[in-house]
Amino acid sequence: MSETFVIAQGGGPTAVINQTVVGAVIELRKRYPGARVLGSRHGVRGIRDGDYVDLSDMHEEQLRLIGRTPGAALGSTRDKPDQAYCEAVLKGLHKAGADAFIYIGGNDTSGTQQILTDAAAGKIAFVHAPKTIDNDLVENDHTPGFISAAEFVASAFMSVDLDFRALPGIYVGIVMGRHAGFLTAAAAAWRKDEDNGPHLVYVPERAFSVERFIDDVKATLARHRRCVVAVSEGISTADGRSLVESVVAADKLERDAFGNVKLSGSDLTAALEQALAEGLPGKRARVDALGYMPRGFVGSINPVDSQEAFDAGVFAVTVASEGGGSVALQHENGKTMFRKVPLAAVAGKTRHMPDDFLQAGSNQLSEAATAYLKRLVPEKYEIGEPFV
Amino acid sequence: MSETFVIAQGGGPTAVINQTVVGAVIELRKRYPGARVLGSRHGVRGIRDGDYVDLSDMHEEQLRLIGRTPGAALGSTRDKPDQAYCEAVLKGLHKAGADAFIYIGGNDTSGTQQILTDAAAGKIAFVHAPKTIDNDLVENDHTPGFISAAEFVASAFMSVDLDFRALPGIYVGIVMGRHAGFLTAAAAAWRKDEDNGPHLVYVPERAFSVERFIDDVKATLARHRRCVVAVSEGISTADGRSLVESVVAADKLERDAFGNVKLSGSDLTAALEQALAEGLPGKRARVDALGYMPRGFVGSINPVDSQEAFDAGVFAVTVASEGGGSVALQHENGKTMFRKVPLAAVAGKTRHMPDDFLQAGSNQLSEAATAYLKRLVPEKYEIGEPFV
C-alpha cells in the first residue's frame, strides 16, 4: 500500500503560508509517486473531523496559483488541543492511514506536534514547518511570512512619514506583536537618516512608560517638527502588565481561548490617543492600528519570502522521511539554510529581539538591528527628498 | 521681464500629487523658457510668508524622482484663508511678481482660488488642479489620487477577506471619506462573486442604523460563515449626525479648524466594536481603521493615476495661459480628457456617489458602481480559490 501524508495550517494566515503547502505537496508527489496527500481543513480540526481536501492529483498549475495567494487556503484554527483533542487527532490520523503529518505554524503548532509525537510512539512522523509574521521562533534566523509582513510595515511607515512631512503632527502606528518586537522594528528598516520616521520604536522587549513616551515625543517634535512612532500591540509597563491591562478595567478586558488579553481592540488606540491629548494638548495626533493588513497584503508579497516558504515545505518532506522534527531557517555564510531541529527545541518557546537590537536607554534601533532588517528587507523604492 | 509662476499643494497628500507639480513645472519650463517657477511651501501659507523653493532650474531627473514619491513634497496646509489671509496671499503673489498661481487640491482649494480671482481683478491667473482620494469633485469623472488609494483599499479588502476565510469571524474596515463613499466602495472593486468580501458596504450617502447593521452582519454570517464589512468614517445616522456624534458625548467631540467633527479617532472603532459585542455576543470580531495608509502607500502607486496626475499639471499650464479656471478629468469615448471648467463650478461643492451606485434597499454595490470601479481600478492580482 502506498504512503499517506497529511498537511495542515495553524494560527494566523500570512502572505506566503500557502507556498509551504504547495512546496510540500509538489515534493511529496515527486518523491512518493502514487502517494495520497491530504490537506486537512482548519488545522488539526479537519483531522479530528475527517474533513480533508485531496491534493494527490490536483493540477500543478492550480497548486502554484494557490501558492501565490495570501491567506491559508486549507483554512486555519486557533484550537489549542488538550489531551482528549490530541487523542481524537491521533485517531483521525490512524483512520486516514497517515504515515506523516506536516503542520505549518508557529510555536504552538510545534507544541502540538511534540505532544502528538509522544502519544503516537513512533508510528507517524510529525513535522513542524515554520510560519509566523512575528518572527518569534527560536532556532530560526527568521520565519516564512515575516519578510513580506515586514516589507508592508516598512512601506507603510515610509509612506506615513512622507505624509507627516507635508502636514506635521504626531503619528502612532500600532503593529501586531504580543511578545516580540521584530515586526514593529521593521517600521524603521528603510530609514535613511535620523530625520526619517519612525523616530521612535516601542517594542514588548522594553518596559513602556507613558511619561517617558510623552517626553520622547516632545523631544522628537522639537527636533523634527513631526513625530512618527511605531508601537507593538504587546507593549507592557514595568510591572509586566500589557499597556491595555494597565489602562482598561479588569472586568472589561477581553480574553481569547488561551486566556491571553485581546490586544487588537480599540483600547490601546484609545489609551495612546488619551496619553497624547493629555501630555501634548492641542497637538495634531493620529493613532492608527495597522491591524491585519501587514500579515497578508496581496500587494506586498516578497519574492524571497515566497521562495523560502516554498522551500520550507520541500524540506519538511525530508524531515518527514527522517522521522519528524521542526524545520528551521538558519543563516549560514550569507545564505538561508534549512535545518532539522527537534520539535521540543521550538515548542512553546518565544524568541525575543536580541538585547543589542535597541540602543541602550533609548527607543532607537541599534546598528545590529538595522543591519539584520536591511539584510532581510532590502529597500524597495527610490524616494525623492521633499522640499520641506 | 520674464514670467513668474507660483505652484502649491493643499489638503491631504496623496500617492501622486507630486506628479501634478512636476507635470506643471516641466510644462512651464518648456513653454516659457527662462520663467521663474516657485514652489510655495505648505500651500498658500508659503505665499503669505514668502517661503518658496525655486524650481526654475532644478534638474529634470530630480523632479521626476519627486514625482514618483508619495506625499506632498512642497508641504501642504489645512489653512482655510479668510478675507485677511487672502489679502496677505494676494500681497505675497504681487510681491513675487506672479503671473499665475497653480494650486493643487480639492474643493476647498478651488474655493480659495475663486476668492483670490475675485480679489485680484484679473491681474493673475488662478488655476485649480484637482487632487483628492475622496473622488468628490464635481465636473470630474474621477480625481488624481483616487485610483491609487482605491487600489490600496481593494487590495486590503481582498487580502483581509482571504484571511477571514481561513479563520472565520467578522471584520470591519473603516475607510477615509467624510461625505463621499467612493473610496469605501472601492473595497468591493475586485469581488468576483457574492461569497467574496466585502459582503457589506456602508457609505455616507445612505443613513446608517446600528440595528440594520447587526441584522446585515447576522444574515451574512449565516450565508458565508464570515462577514467582511467596509465602512466610511463619515457614515451618519438618519438624523443627519455622523455615527461618531451619535455615540460620543457632545463635550468629548474633537473638532478641527473648520468645525468638522474629528472622525479619525478611536471613537468610531470603539462604537462599532461595542455594537458588534452587544448585537453578536461572543462572535470573533475585529474593527480596524485603515487610516492614512490608502492615501499615500508607496507600494500601491497606480501608473495610470500617476500619468493622469502628471497630465493634470501639464494641462493646468494651458488653463493658466487662458486666464485661469479649474482642471477637470472627464470621461469621453473611453478616454480621460482634460477640460477647463470655471472655478465656481467646483468650489465648495461635494460630488456624492450617484444614487444608482447602491442597490435599492441594500448595502451592496450596483452593477453601475462595479462597472465604474472596474474601469478605474482593474484587477491586479490573480488569486487562487481557497479550499475552505
mmCIF file of C-alpha atoms in Angstrom, chain A residues 11-13 41-42 53 55 58 62 65-66 68-78 152 155-156 158-160 162-168 176 225 262 264-266 269-270 273 284-286 288-293 295-300 381-388, chain B residues 11-13 41-42 53 55 58 62 65-66 68-78 152 155-156 158-160 162-168 176 225 262 264-266 269-270 273 284-286 288-293 295-300 381-388:
data_model
loop_
_atom_site.group_PDB
_atom_site.id
_atom_site.type_symbol
_atom_site.label_atom_id
_atom_site.label_comp_id
_atom_site.label_asym_id
_atom_site.label_seq_id
_atom_site.Cartn_x
_atom_site.Cartn_y
_atom_site.Cartn_z
ATOM 1 C CA GLY A 11 -2.523 30.042 13.557
ATOM 2 C CA GLY A 12 -2.693 33.367 11.746
ATOM 3 C CA PRO A 13 -2.524 33.252 7.948
ATOM 4 C CA ARG A 41 -9.247 21.778 6.673
ATOM 5 C CA HIS A 42 -8.797 24.214 9.555
ATOM 6 C CA VAL A 53 -9.242 18.050 0.561
ATOM 7 C CA LEU A 55 -4.337 17.184 -3.086
ATOM 8 C CA MET A 58 -4.544 18.421 -8.203
ATOM 9 C CA GLN A 62 -3.744 25.175 -9.724
ATOM 10 C CA LEU A 65 -1.697 29.636 -8.182
ATOM 11 C CA ILE A 66 -2.770 28.804 -4.627
ATOM 12 C CA ARG A 68 0.844 32.791 -4.857
ATOM 13 C CA THR A 69 -2.357 33.546 -2.938
ATOM 14 C CA PRO A 70 -2.221 35.079 0.561
ATOM 15 C CA GLY A 71 -4.207 33.585 3.432
ATOM 16 C CA ALA A 72 -4.375 29.954 4.488
ATOM 17 C CA ALA A 73 -6.050 28.066 1.653
ATOM 18 C CA LEU A 74 -6.732 24.975 3.764
ATOM 19 C CA GLY A 75 -8.253 27.124 6.488
ATOM 20 C CA SER A 76 -6.634 27.578 9.876
ATOM 21 C CA THR A 77 -7.509 27.210 13.534
ATOM 22 C CA ARG A 78 -6.733 28.752 16.894
ATOM 23 C CA PHE A 152 4.438 46.043 4.305
ATOM 24 C CA SER A 155 6.378 50.644 3.258
ATOM 25 C CA ALA A 156 3.563 51.890 5.472
ATOM 26 C CA MET A 158 7.887 55.296 4.919
ATOM 27 C CA SER A 159 4.614 56.458 3.351
ATOM 28 C CA VAL A 160 3.111 57.865 6.520
ATOM 29 C CA LEU A 162 6.155 61.419 3.918
ATOM 30 C CA ASP A 163 2.538 62.318 4.677
ATOM 31 C CA PHE A 164 3.508 63.858 8.021
ATOM 32 C CA ARG A 165 6.349 65.813 6.473
ATOM 33 C CA ALA A 166 3.703 67.589 4.400
ATOM 34 C CA LEU A 167 1.274 68.110 7.290
ATOM 35 C CA PRO A 168 3.269 67.913 10.529
ATOM 36 C CA MET A 176 0.929 43.287 15.614
ATOM 37 C CA ARG A 225 8.642 69.186 13.682
ATOM 38 C CA LYS A 262 -7.169 40.724 23.466
ATOM 39 C CA SER A 264 -6.466 44.051 18.964
ATOM 40 C CA GLY A 265 -9.399 46.189 20.050
ATOM 41 C CA SER A 266 -9.612 49.945 20.185
ATOM 42 C CA THR A 269 -5.507 53.083 20.347
ATOM 43 C CA ALA A 270 -7.734 54.999 22.764
ATOM 44 C CA GLU A 273 -4.735 58.936 21.991
ATOM 45 C CA ARG A 284 -2.402 67.186 15.915
ATOM 46 C CA ALA A 285 -2.115 63.471 16.720
ATOM 47 C CA ARG A 286 -3.311 60.356 14.996
ATOM 48 C CA ASP A 288 -3.848 54.005 13.773
ATOM 49 C CA ALA A 289 -3.693 50.260 14.253
ATOM 50 C CA LEU A 290 -2.225 48.664 11.147
ATOM 51 C CA GLY A 291 -4.286 45.680 12.141
ATOM 52 C CA TYR A 292 -4.458 42.671 9.858
ATOM 53 C CA MET A 293 -3.029 44.405 6.824
ATOM 54 C CA ARG A 295 0.101 39.799 7.513
ATOM 55 C CA GLY A 296 -1.396 39.005 4.153
ATOM 56 C CA PHE A 297 -1.370 42.111 1.950
ATOM 57 C CA VAL A 298 -1.545 40.905 -1.635
ATOM 58 C CA GLY A 299 0.498 43.912 -2.790
ATOM 59 C CA SER A 300 3.494 43.151 -0.540
ATOM 60 C CA TYR A 381 11.570 52.106 -3.525
ATOM 61 C CA GLU A 382 13.644 55.048 -4.616
ATOM 62 C CA ILE A 383 12.219 58.095 -2.945
ATOM 63 C CA GLY A 384 12.845 61.786 -3.665
ATOM 64 C CA GLU A 385 13.737 64.222 -0.898
ATOM 65 C CA PRO A 386 10.772 66.524 -0.170
ATOM 66 C CA PHE A 387 11.313 70.306 -0.068
ATOM 67 C CA VAL A 388 10.004 70.712 3.465
ATOM 68 C CA GLY B 11 -5.116 69.434 1.745
ATOM 69 C CA GLY B 12 -4.254 65.809 2.322
ATOM 70 C CA PRO B 13 -1.239 64.396 0.459
ATOM 71 C CA ARG B 41 5.887 75.693 0.962
ATOM 72 C CA HIS B 42 2.808 74.476 2.813
ATOM 73 C CA VAL B 53 11.610 76.708 -3.214
ATOM 74 C CA LEU B 55 12.043 75.054 -9.134
ATOM 75 C CA MET B 58 16.047 72.041 -10.812
ATOM 76 C CA GLN B 62 15.403 65.231 -9.561
ATOM 77 C CA LEU B 65 12.105 61.351 -8.815
ATOM 78 C CA ILE B 66 9.990 63.683 -6.677
ATOM 79 C CA ARG B 68 7.352 59.257 -8.185
ATOM 80 C CA THR B 69 7.406 59.969 -4.439
ATOM 81 C CA PRO B 70 4.168 59.889 -2.389
ATOM 82 C CA GLY B 71 3.249 62.746 -0.074
ATOM 83 C CA ALA B 72 3.258 66.456 -0.838
ATOM 84 C CA ALA B 73 6.876 67.424 -1.469
ATOM 85 C CA LEU B 74 6.183 71.165 -1.148
ATOM 86 C CA GLY B 75 4.361 70.601 2.112
ATOM 87 C CA SER B 76 0.648 71.138 2.487
ATOM 88 C CA THR B 77 -1.749 73.037 4.701
ATOM 89 C CA ARG B 78 -5.238 72.752 6.159
ATOM 90 C CA PHE B 152 -4.837 50.015 -1.934
ATOM 91 C CA SER B 155 -6.035 45.074 -2.217
ATOM 92 C CA ALA B 156 -6.547 45.406 1.534
ATOM 93 C CA MET B 158 -9.200 41.216 -0.919
ATOM 94 C CA SER B 159 -6.385 40.257 1.476
ATOM 95 C CA VAL B 160 -8.429 40.512 4.659
ATOM 96 C CA LEU B 162 -8.735 35.687 2.373
ATOM 97 C CA ASP B 163 -7.560 35.945 5.991
ATOM 98 C CA PHE B 164 -11.119 35.622 7.278
ATOM 99 C CA ARG B 165 -11.828 32.670 5.015
ATOM 100 C CA ALA B 166 -9.093 30.841 6.913
ATOM 101 C CA LEU B 167 -10.200 31.988 10.378
ATOM 102 C CA PRO B 168 -13.875 32.960 10.133
ATOM 103 C CA MET B 176 -11.482 57.574 4.909
ATOM 104 C CA ARG B 225 -19.651 31.900 7.714
ATOM 105 C CA LYS B 262 -12.825 64.619 14.018
ATOM 106 C CA SER B 264 -10.281 59.737 12.702
ATOM 107 C CA GLY B 265 -10.001 58.873 16.374
ATOM 108 C CA SER B 266 -10.801 55.575 18.037
ATOM 109 C CA THR B 269 -13.832 51.947 16.010
ATOM 110 C CA ALA B 270 -14.983 51.616 19.607
ATOM 111 C CA GLU B 273 -16.839 47.147 18.345
ATOM 112 C CA ARG B 284 -14.974 36.883 16.875
ATOM 113 C CA ALA B 285 -14.995 40.475 15.591
ATOM 114 C CA ARG B 286 -12.272 42.891 14.596
ATOM 115 C CA ASP B 288 -9.644 48.244 12.064
ATOM 116 C CA ALA B 289 -9.320 51.762 10.724
ATOM 117 C CA LEU B 290 -7.278 51.703 7.520
ATOM 118 C CA GLY B 291 -6.317 55.235 8.499
ATOM 119 C CA TYR B 292 -3.733 57.089 6.461
ATOM 120 C CA MET B 293 -2.429 54.072 4.626
ATOM 121 C CA ARG B 295 -3.733 57.779 0.632
ATOM 122 C CA GLY B 296 -0.025 57.549 0.046
ATOM 123 C CA PHE B 297 1.089 53.920 0.218
ATOM 124 C CA VAL B 298 4.344 53.663 -1.706
ATOM 125 C CA GLY B 299 3.503 50.102 -2.738
ATOM 126 C CA SER B 300 0.211 50.997 -4.444
ATOM 127 C CA TYR B 381 -3.718 40.070 -8.903
ATOM 128 C CA GLU B 382 -4.607 36.572 -9.938
ATOM 129 C CA ILE B 383 -5.816 34.758 -6.887
ATOM 130 C CA GLY B 384 -6.379 31.039 -6.330
ATOM 131 C CA GLU B 385 -9.605 29.719 -4.846
ATOM 132 C CA PRO B 386 -9.058 28.544 -1.258
ATOM 133 C CA PHE B 387 -10.230 25.079 -0.225
ATOM 134 C CA VAL B 388 -12.490 26.344 2.569
#
